[in-house]
Amino acid sequence: MAGSAQPPEAAGGGGVDGGSLEGGGEDFGDRSLNQGLSVLVGLALCVTMLGLGCAVELGQLGQQLRRPVGLLLALLGQFVAMPLLAFLLALIFALDEVAAVAVLLCGCCPGGNLSNLMSVLVDGDMNLSIIMTASSTLLALFLMPLCLWIYSRHWINTALVRLLPLGAVSLTLGSTLLPIGLGVLIRYRHPRAADLIVKISLWSLLVTLVILFILTGTMLGPDLMAHIPASVYAIAVLMPLAGYALGYGLATVFKMPPHCRRTVSLETGCQNVQLCTAILKLTFPPELIGSMYMFPLLYALFQSAEAGLFVLAYKMYGRDSYKQDTLGEEEDTDISYKKLKEEEVADTSYGTVTTEEHSSIPMEQTQTAL
């Protein structure tokens, strides 16, 4: 292929990337472990999507469609705020096209399963979390290629962006619908098995990311890892943090309660890094992938660390206020229940005749007769 034969041009003129990326990319593509890594990425994506499908209940989905706040928030957070944020960061840090495509691809991805786990830890709205993740995944089938096409126009004159496989991206996204649909069916037919699969998918998410990070670092080698620009590391730190802040602000605009704000915040900042990794691994030529393959893994590392700090801060400072709010709601419920019982007693006694009244009636009649 003509495009594949031009890795130096695709790597950009920056001193970071030129020769180092080309050599590292060739080593990365020539190793036999590369094929096994591709299989691991594909399996991890399937397990993740299966777990996502098993977390969706049709009844909850119907309720959300009738009041589609979760769907709207997923649309605004994942396909308006995050792609724009990725584009602006790529411009601010003056990334070359290799790093820019990786950042854009990660920013255009739907929400990931990590947000569901973290929402549990911060007492969030689990129904909202699952609906947002599922709906953003389905919307990604159409909106992710569109966002990539729009925001990659700035680098359109480079070889890599001309090779951007939007068709392959759509195909990879389409292949995720099968495990999601299978998961929804399992939830409908076998709820207990679905709960087990959800737990397995969440643990496999963490284990797979660790394995991918270790294997990729080994295959790329420490030299190429050291040549990843500092700006890429900076974006991997800032992007999830800014995503959490944007999500919280978005939920505040919609005047949502605090536990829903925490949920939307996590849903916006947590991206589906398995999908991003699979697209980079399965759709781009190995000689072009080089350090570009590392960005979603770096993003996963920092989004997990920052979400962990979010959870820690909530456990230390926010848990008491949540308990007070919960107790307040329970007290209101008890008061209203007592009022309801009093009204029922009053309604029951209305129009009845007591024993004293009944006995006094014949006495009055007797006195009148006398």
Short mmCIF file of C-alpha atoms in Angstrom, two decimals:
data_model
loop_
_atom_site.label_atom_id
_atom_site.label_comp_id
_atom_site.label_asym_id
_atom_site.label_seq_id
_atom_site.Cartn_x
_atom_site.Cartn_y
_atom_site.Cartn_z
CA MET A 1 0.00 0.00 0.00
CA ALA A 2 1.25 3.44 -0.82
CA GLY A 3 0.17 4.92 2.49
CA SER A 4 1.78 2.13 4.52
CA ALA A 5 5.11 2.71 2.83
CA GLN A 6 5.37 6.24 4.22
CA PRO A 7 5.82 5.89 7.97
CA PRO A 8 8.42 8.69 8.24
CA GLU A 9 5.96 11.20 6.76
CA ALA A 10 3.14 9.89 8.89
CA ALA A 11 5.23 10.22 11.99
CA GLY A 12 5.61 13.95 11.41
CA GLY A 13 8.65 16.12 11.34
CA GLY A 14 9.02 16.38 15.09
CA GLY A 15 12.21 15.02 16.56
CA VAL A 16 10.23 12.86 18.90
CA ASP A 17 8.62 10.82 16.41
CA GLY A 18 10.42 10.54 13.08
CA GLY A 19 12.99 7.77 13.18
CA SER A 20 12.23 6.50 16.66
CA LEU A 21 8.59 5.88 15.92
CA GLU A 22 9.35 4.20 12.64
CA GLY A 23 11.87 1.80 14.14
CA GLY A 24 9.73 1.08 17.17
CA GLY A 25 6.72 0.56 14.97
CA GLU A 26 8.54 -2.00 12.83
CA ASP A 27 9.73 -3.92 15.90
CA PHE A 28 6.20 -3.72 17.24
CA GLY A 29 4.78 -5.18 14.05
CA ASP A 30 7.42 -7.89 13.59
CA ARG A 31 7.11 -9.58 16.94
CA SER A 32 5.10 -12.78 17.13
CA LEU A 33 3.57 -11.58 20.40
CA ASN A 34 1.80 -8.89 18.41
CA GLN A 35 -0.74 -11.37 17.06
CA GLY A 36 -1.51 -12.67 20.53
CA LEU A 37 -1.94 -9.12 21.73
CA SER A 38 -4.49 -8.49 18.98
CA VAL A 39 -6.47 -11.53 20.13
CA LEU A 40 -6.31 -10.33 23.75
CA VAL A 41 -7.58 -6.88 22.76
CA GLY A 42 -10.47 -8.37 20.79
CA LEU A 43 -11.48 -10.74 23.60
CA ALA A 44 -11.26 -7.99 26.21
CA LEU A 45 -13.54 -5.78 24.12
CA CYS A 46 -16.09 -8.61 23.70
CA VAL A 47 -16.13 -9.39 27.44
CA THR A 48 -16.54 -5.70 28.28
CA MET A 49 -19.44 -5.25 25.87
CA LEU A 50 -21.07 -8.48 27.07
CA GLY A 51 -20.88 -7.20 30.65
CA LEU A 52 -22.37 -3.89 29.56
CA GLY A 53 -25.30 -5.67 27.92
CA CYS A 54 -25.85 -7.79 31.04
CA ALA A 55 -26.13 -4.61 33.13
CA VAL A 56 -29.00 -3.24 31.03
CA GLU A 57 -32.57 -4.01 32.05
CA LEU A 58 -35.28 -3.54 29.46
CA GLY A 59 -37.70 -2.00 31.97
CA GLN A 60 -35.19 0.68 32.97
CA LEU A 61 -34.36 1.28 29.34
CA GLY A 62 -38.02 1.92 28.56
CA GLN A 63 -38.29 4.40 31.44
CA GLN A 64 -35.22 6.28 30.23
CA LEU A 65 -36.59 6.46 26.70
CA ARG A 66 -39.79 8.01 28.01
CA ARG A 67 -37.73 10.57 29.96
CA PRO A 68 -34.45 10.62 28.01
CA VAL A 69 -32.30 12.72 30.37
CA GLY A 70 -29.59 10.05 30.50
CA LEU A 71 -29.56 9.77 26.72
CA LEU A 72 -29.24 13.54 26.32
CA LEU A 73 -26.42 13.76 28.89
CA ALA A 74 -24.55 10.92 27.18
CA LEU A 75 -24.91 12.70 23.84
CA LEU A 76 -23.67 16.05 25.17
CA GLY A 77 -20.92 14.63 27.35
CA GLN A 78 -19.42 11.97 25.09
CA PHE A 79 -19.92 13.43 21.62
CA VAL A 80 -19.87 17.19 22.20
CA ALA A 81 -17.77 17.99 25.27
CA MET A 82 -15.11 15.25 25.12
CA PRO A 83 -14.27 15.41 21.37
CA LEU A 84 -14.05 19.20 21.57
CA LEU A 85 -11.83 18.92 24.65
CA ALA A 86 -9.54 16.43 22.88
CA PHE A 87 -9.30 18.67 19.82
CA LEU A 88 -8.46 21.77 21.88
CA LEU A 89 -5.81 19.94 23.91
CA ALA A 90 -4.20 18.62 20.71
CA LEU A 91 -4.04 22.19 19.37
CA ILE A 92 -2.83 23.76 22.63
CA PHE A 93 0.02 21.25 23.00
CA ALA A 94 0.79 21.37 19.24
CA LEU A 95 0.70 17.60 18.79
CA ASP A 96 1.82 15.97 15.56
CA GLU A 97 -0.75 13.98 13.60
CA VAL A 98 0.17 10.61 15.18
CA ALA A 99 -0.46 11.76 18.74
CA ALA A 100 -3.38 13.98 17.66
CA VAL A 101 -5.25 11.06 16.08
CA ALA A 102 -4.76 8.96 19.22
CA VAL A 103 -6.05 11.77 21.44
CA LEU A 104 -9.02 12.46 19.15
CA LEU A 105 -9.87 8.78 18.94
CA CYS A 106 -9.88 8.48 22.72
CA GLY A 107 -11.93 11.66 23.09
CA CYS A 108 -14.56 10.45 20.61
CA CYS A 109 -15.01 7.06 22.32
CA PRO A 110 -18.19 6.28 24.29
CA GLY A 111 -18.26 5.85 28.06
CA GLY A 112 -16.49 2.92 29.67
CA ASN A 113 -17.46 0.33 32.29
CA LEU A 114 -15.07 1.82 34.84
CA SER A 115 -17.64 4.56 35.46
CA ASN A 116 -20.22 1.96 36.55
CA LEU A 117 -17.86 0.57 39.18
CA MET A 118 -16.89 4.03 40.42
CA SER A 119 -20.52 5.16 40.57
CA VAL A 120 -21.22 2.40 43.07
CA LEU A 121 -18.34 3.60 45.27
CA VAL A 122 -19.62 7.22 45.37
CA ASP A 123 -23.27 6.25 46.00
CA GLY A 124 -24.28 7.40 42.53
CA ASP A 125 -27.36 6.62 40.46
CA MET A 126 -26.57 3.21 38.99
CA ASN A 127 -29.54 3.20 36.61
CA LEU A 128 -28.39 6.54 35.17
CA SER A 129 -24.79 5.31 34.93
CA ILE A 130 -25.68 2.14 33.04
CA ILE A 131 -28.11 3.89 30.71
CA MET A 132 -25.55 6.57 29.88
CA THR A 133 -22.85 3.97 29.13
CA ALA A 134 -25.16 1.83 27.00
CA SER A 135 -26.70 4.73 25.07
CA SER A 136 -23.32 6.35 24.36
CA THR A 137 -22.05 3.01 23.04
CA LEU A 138 -24.98 2.74 20.65
CA LEU A 139 -24.73 6.39 19.60
CA ALA A 140 -21.01 5.88 18.91
CA LEU A 141 -21.88 3.71 15.93
CA PHE A 142 -22.88 6.86 14.04
CA LEU A 143 -21.41 9.78 15.97
CA MET A 144 -17.87 8.53 16.61
CA PRO A 145 -16.87 8.36 12.90
CA LEU A 146 -18.60 11.72 12.36
CA CYS A 147 -16.67 13.38 15.20
CA LEU A 148 -13.39 11.89 13.96
CA TRP A 149 -14.06 13.17 10.45
CA ILE A 150 -14.92 16.68 11.71
CA TYR A 151 -12.04 17.16 14.12
CA SER A 152 -9.32 15.53 12.00
CA ARG A 153 -9.77 18.19 9.27
CA HIS A 154 -7.00 20.25 10.88
CA TRP A 155 -4.49 17.50 10.03
CA ILE A 156 -6.07 16.48 6.70
CA ASN A 157 -2.92 17.17 4.68
CA THR A 158 -0.94 14.50 6.54
CA ALA A 159 -0.58 10.92 5.37
CA LEU A 160 -1.91 9.38 8.59
CA VAL A 161 -5.20 11.29 8.56
CA ARG A 162 -5.71 10.39 4.91
CA LEU A 163 -5.36 6.77 6.03
CA LEU A 164 -7.80 7.24 8.93
CA PRO A 165 -9.98 4.14 8.52
CA LEU A 166 -13.44 5.49 9.28
CA GLY A 167 -15.00 2.44 7.67
CA ALA A 168 -12.96 0.11 9.88
CA VAL A 169 -13.88 2.19 12.91
CA SER A 170 -17.58 1.77 12.08
CA LEU A 171 -17.07 -1.96 11.51
CA THR A 172 -15.36 -2.36 14.88
CA LEU A 173 -18.15 -0.43 16.57
CA GLY A 174 -20.77 -2.51 14.78
CA SER A 175 -19.13 -5.73 15.99
CA THR A 176 -19.72 -4.63 19.58
CA LEU A 177 -23.50 -4.72 19.10
CA LEU A 178 -23.56 -8.54 19.08
CA PRO A 179 -22.13 -9.06 22.60
CA ILE A 180 -24.24 -6.17 23.91
CA GLY A 181 -27.41 -7.74 22.47
CA LEU A 182 -26.41 -11.14 23.85
CA GLY A 183 -25.88 -9.58 27.28
CA VAL A 184 -29.33 -7.95 27.23
CA LEU A 185 -30.85 -11.34 26.34
CA ILE A 186 -28.98 -13.04 29.20
CA ARG A 187 -30.23 -10.37 31.61
CA TYR A 188 -33.80 -10.96 30.42
CA ARG A 189 -33.64 -14.76 30.62
CA HIS A 190 -31.12 -15.43 33.41
CA PRO A 191 -30.71 -12.45 35.79
CA ARG A 192 -28.38 -14.27 38.21
CA ALA A 193 -26.02 -15.31 35.45
CA ALA A 194 -26.07 -11.72 34.17
CA ASP A 195 -25.01 -10.41 37.60
CA LEU A 196 -22.08 -12.83 37.61
CA ILE A 197 -21.01 -11.81 34.10
CA VAL A 198 -21.10 -8.12 35.09
CA LYS A 199 -18.73 -8.79 37.99
CA ILE A 200 -16.43 -10.84 35.75
CA SER A 201 -16.35 -8.09 33.10
CA LEU A 202 -15.43 -5.43 35.67
CA TRP A 203 -12.54 -7.49 37.04
CA SER A 204 -11.40 -8.46 33.56
CA LEU A 205 -11.34 -4.74 32.70
CA LEU A 206 -8.75 -4.04 35.40
CA VAL A 207 -6.69 -7.17 34.71
CA THR A 208 -6.65 -6.61 30.95
CA LEU A 209 -5.47 -3.02 31.28
CA VAL A 210 -2.58 -4.11 33.49
CA ILE A 211 -1.60 -6.90 31.07
CA LEU A 212 -1.84 -4.59 28.04
CA PHE A 213 0.27 -1.94 29.73
CA ILE A 214 3.00 -4.45 30.65
CA LEU A 215 3.02 -6.23 27.28
CA THR A 216 2.95 -3.03 25.27
CA GLY A 217 5.75 -1.50 27.29
CA THR A 218 7.80 -4.67 26.76
CA MET A 219 7.14 -4.81 23.03
CA LEU A 220 7.75 -1.13 22.37
CA GLY A 221 10.82 -1.08 24.56
CA PRO A 222 11.98 1.50 27.09
CA ASP A 223 13.65 3.65 24.40
CA LEU A 224 10.42 4.36 22.57
CA MET A 225 8.54 4.80 25.85
CA ALA A 226 11.06 7.45 26.82
CA HIS A 227 10.58 9.20 23.47
CA ILE A 228 6.85 9.75 24.03
CA PRO A 229 6.56 13.55 24.31
CA ALA A 230 5.85 15.10 27.68
CA SER A 231 2.85 16.82 26.12
CA VAL A 232 1.19 13.40 25.55
CA TYR A 233 1.65 12.54 29.22
CA ALA A 234 0.26 15.96 30.17
CA ILE A 235 -2.85 15.42 28.05
CA ALA A 236 -3.33 11.94 29.53
CA VAL A 237 -3.42 13.60 32.96
CA LEU A 238 -5.52 16.66 32.09
CA MET A 239 -8.10 15.13 29.76
CA PRO A 240 -9.91 12.81 32.22
CA LEU A 241 -9.70 15.45 34.95
CA ALA A 242 -11.29 18.06 32.67
CA GLY A 243 -13.87 15.46 31.60
CA TYR A 244 -14.93 14.88 35.21
CA ALA A 245 -15.28 18.64 35.73
CA LEU A 246 -17.28 19.09 32.50
CA GLY A 247 -19.62 16.26 33.43
CA TYR A 248 -20.28 17.69 36.87
CA GLY A 249 -20.92 21.12 35.39
CA LEU A 250 -23.26 19.65 32.78
CA ALA A 251 -25.32 17.86 35.45
CA THR A 252 -25.41 21.09 37.49
CA VAL A 253 -26.86 22.96 34.50
CA PHE A 254 -29.61 20.31 34.34
CA LYS A 255 -30.24 20.89 38.11
CA MET A 256 -29.69 17.26 39.00
CA PRO A 257 -29.30 16.08 42.61
CA PRO A 258 -25.77 15.59 44.01
CA HIS A 259 -25.63 11.80 43.56
CA CYS A 260 -26.62 12.20 39.89
CA ARG A 261 -23.99 14.91 39.42
CA ARG A 262 -21.31 12.53 40.66
CA THR A 263 -22.58 9.88 38.27
CA VAL A 264 -22.59 12.15 35.22
CA SER A 265 -19.13 13.41 36.14
CA LEU A 266 -17.67 9.89 36.15
CA GLU A 267 -19.56 8.91 33.00
CA THR A 268 -18.16 11.87 31.08
CA GLY A 269 -14.52 11.51 32.13
CA CYS A 270 -14.27 7.70 31.87
CA GLN A 271 -13.75 6.63 28.26
CA ASN A 272 -13.97 3.13 26.76
CA VAL A 273 -10.22 2.64 26.44
CA GLN A 274 -10.65 -1.00 25.38
CA LEU A 275 -12.54 0.17 22.31
CA CYS A 276 -9.93 2.85 21.59
CA THR A 277 -7.13 0.31 21.96
CA ALA A 278 -8.91 -2.19 19.73
CA ILE A 279 -9.45 0.39 16.98
CA LEU A 280 -5.81 1.48 17.08
CA LYS A 281 -4.60 -2.10 17.13
CA LEU A 282 -6.94 -3.63 14.58
CA THR A 283 -7.36 -0.85 12.02
CA PHE A 284 -3.98 0.91 11.71
CA PRO A 285 -0.88 -0.63 10.07
CA PRO A 286 1.61 -1.87 12.72
CA GLU A 287 4.43 0.29 11.33
CA LEU A 288 2.35 3.42 12.03
CA ILE A 289 1.06 2.49 15.45
CA GLY A 290 4.26 2.98 17.48
CA SER A 291 3.85 5.21 20.50
CA MET A 292 0.31 6.08 19.36
CA TYR A 293 -0.80 2.75 20.82
CA MET A 294 0.23 3.86 24.31
CA PHE A 295 -2.09 6.87 24.69
CA PRO A 296 -5.33 5.00 25.58
CA LEU A 297 -3.37 2.94 28.11
CA LEU A 298 -1.91 6.08 29.64
CA TYR A 299 -5.39 7.61 29.66
CA ALA A 300 -6.75 4.48 31.38
CA LEU A 301 -4.02 4.70 34.01
CA PHE A 302 -4.69 8.33 34.86
CA GLN A 303 -8.48 8.18 34.58
CA SER A 304 -8.46 5.30 37.08
CA ALA A 305 -6.08 7.11 39.43
CA GLU A 306 -8.07 10.35 39.32
CA ALA A 307 -11.39 8.52 39.74
CA GLY A 308 -9.83 6.74 42.73
CA LEU A 309 -8.93 10.11 44.26
CA PHE A 310 -12.50 11.26 43.55
CA VAL A 311 -13.84 8.23 45.44
CA LEU A 312 -11.37 8.75 48.30
CA ALA A 313 -12.34 12.41 48.68
CA TYR A 314 -16.02 11.45 48.72
CA LYS A 315 -15.49 8.77 51.36
CA MET A 316 -13.59 11.22 53.56
CA TYR A 317 -15.68 14.39 53.16
CA GLY A 318 -18.90 13.75 51.25
CA ARG A 319 -20.28 10.57 52.78
CA ASP A 320 -21.71 12.24 55.90
CA SER A 321 -23.75 14.75 53.89
CA TYR A 322 -25.09 11.90 51.75
CA LYS A 323 -26.20 10.02 54.90
CA GLN A 324 -27.88 13.15 56.26
CA ASP A 325 -29.75 13.65 53.00
CA THR A 326 -30.83 10.01 53.08
CA LEU A 327 -31.98 10.26 56.69
CA GLY A 328 -33.85 13.45 55.87
CA GLU A 329 -35.70 11.70 53.09
CA GLU A 330 -36.58 8.81 55.43
CA GLU A 331 -37.87 11.23 58.11
CA ASP A 332 -40.04 13.00 55.54
CA THR A 333 -41.38 9.62 54.50
CA ASP A 334 -42.17 8.68 58.11
CA ILE A 335 -43.94 11.99 58.75
CA SER A 336 -46.04 11.68 55.64
CA TYR A 337 -46.83 8.08 56.58
CA LYS A 338 -48.01 9.14 60.07
CA LYS A 339 -50.17 11.86 58.55
CA LEU A 340 -51.66 9.35 56.17
CA LYS A 341 -52.48 6.97 59.03
CA GLU A 342 -54.13 9.79 61.03
CA GLU A 343 -56.24 10.74 58.03
CA GLU A 344 -57.26 7.13 57.60
CA VAL A 345 -58.32 6.94 61.28
CA ALA A 346 -60.28 10.17 60.95
CA ASP A 347 -62.00 8.94 57.82
CA THR A 348 -62.87 5.66 59.49
CA SER A 349 -64.45 7.33 62.55
CA TYR A 350 -66.53 9.79 60.54
CA GLY A 351 -70.25 9.03 60.69
CA THR A 352 -69.96 6.17 63.20
CA VAL A 353 -71.96 5.89 66.39
CA THR A 354 -70.12 5.24 69.65
CA THR A 355 -71.34 2.97 72.43
CA GLU A 356 -72.07 5.91 74.74
CA GLU A 357 -74.14 7.68 72.10
CA HIS A 358 -76.06 4.49 71.42
CA SER A 359 -76.89 3.99 75.09
CA SER A 360 -77.94 7.61 75.59
CA ILE A 361 -80.63 7.54 72.91
CA PRO A 362 -83.11 5.21 74.67
CA MET A 363 -82.64 7.07 78.01
CA GLU A 364 -83.80 10.31 76.45
CA GLN A 365 -86.83 8.59 74.97
CA THR A 366 -87.78 7.15 78.37
CA GLN A 367 -87.66 10.51 80.09
CA THR A 368 -89.84 12.04 77.43
CA ALA A 369 -92.46 9.36 77.93
CA LEU A 370 -92.69 10.10 81.56
#
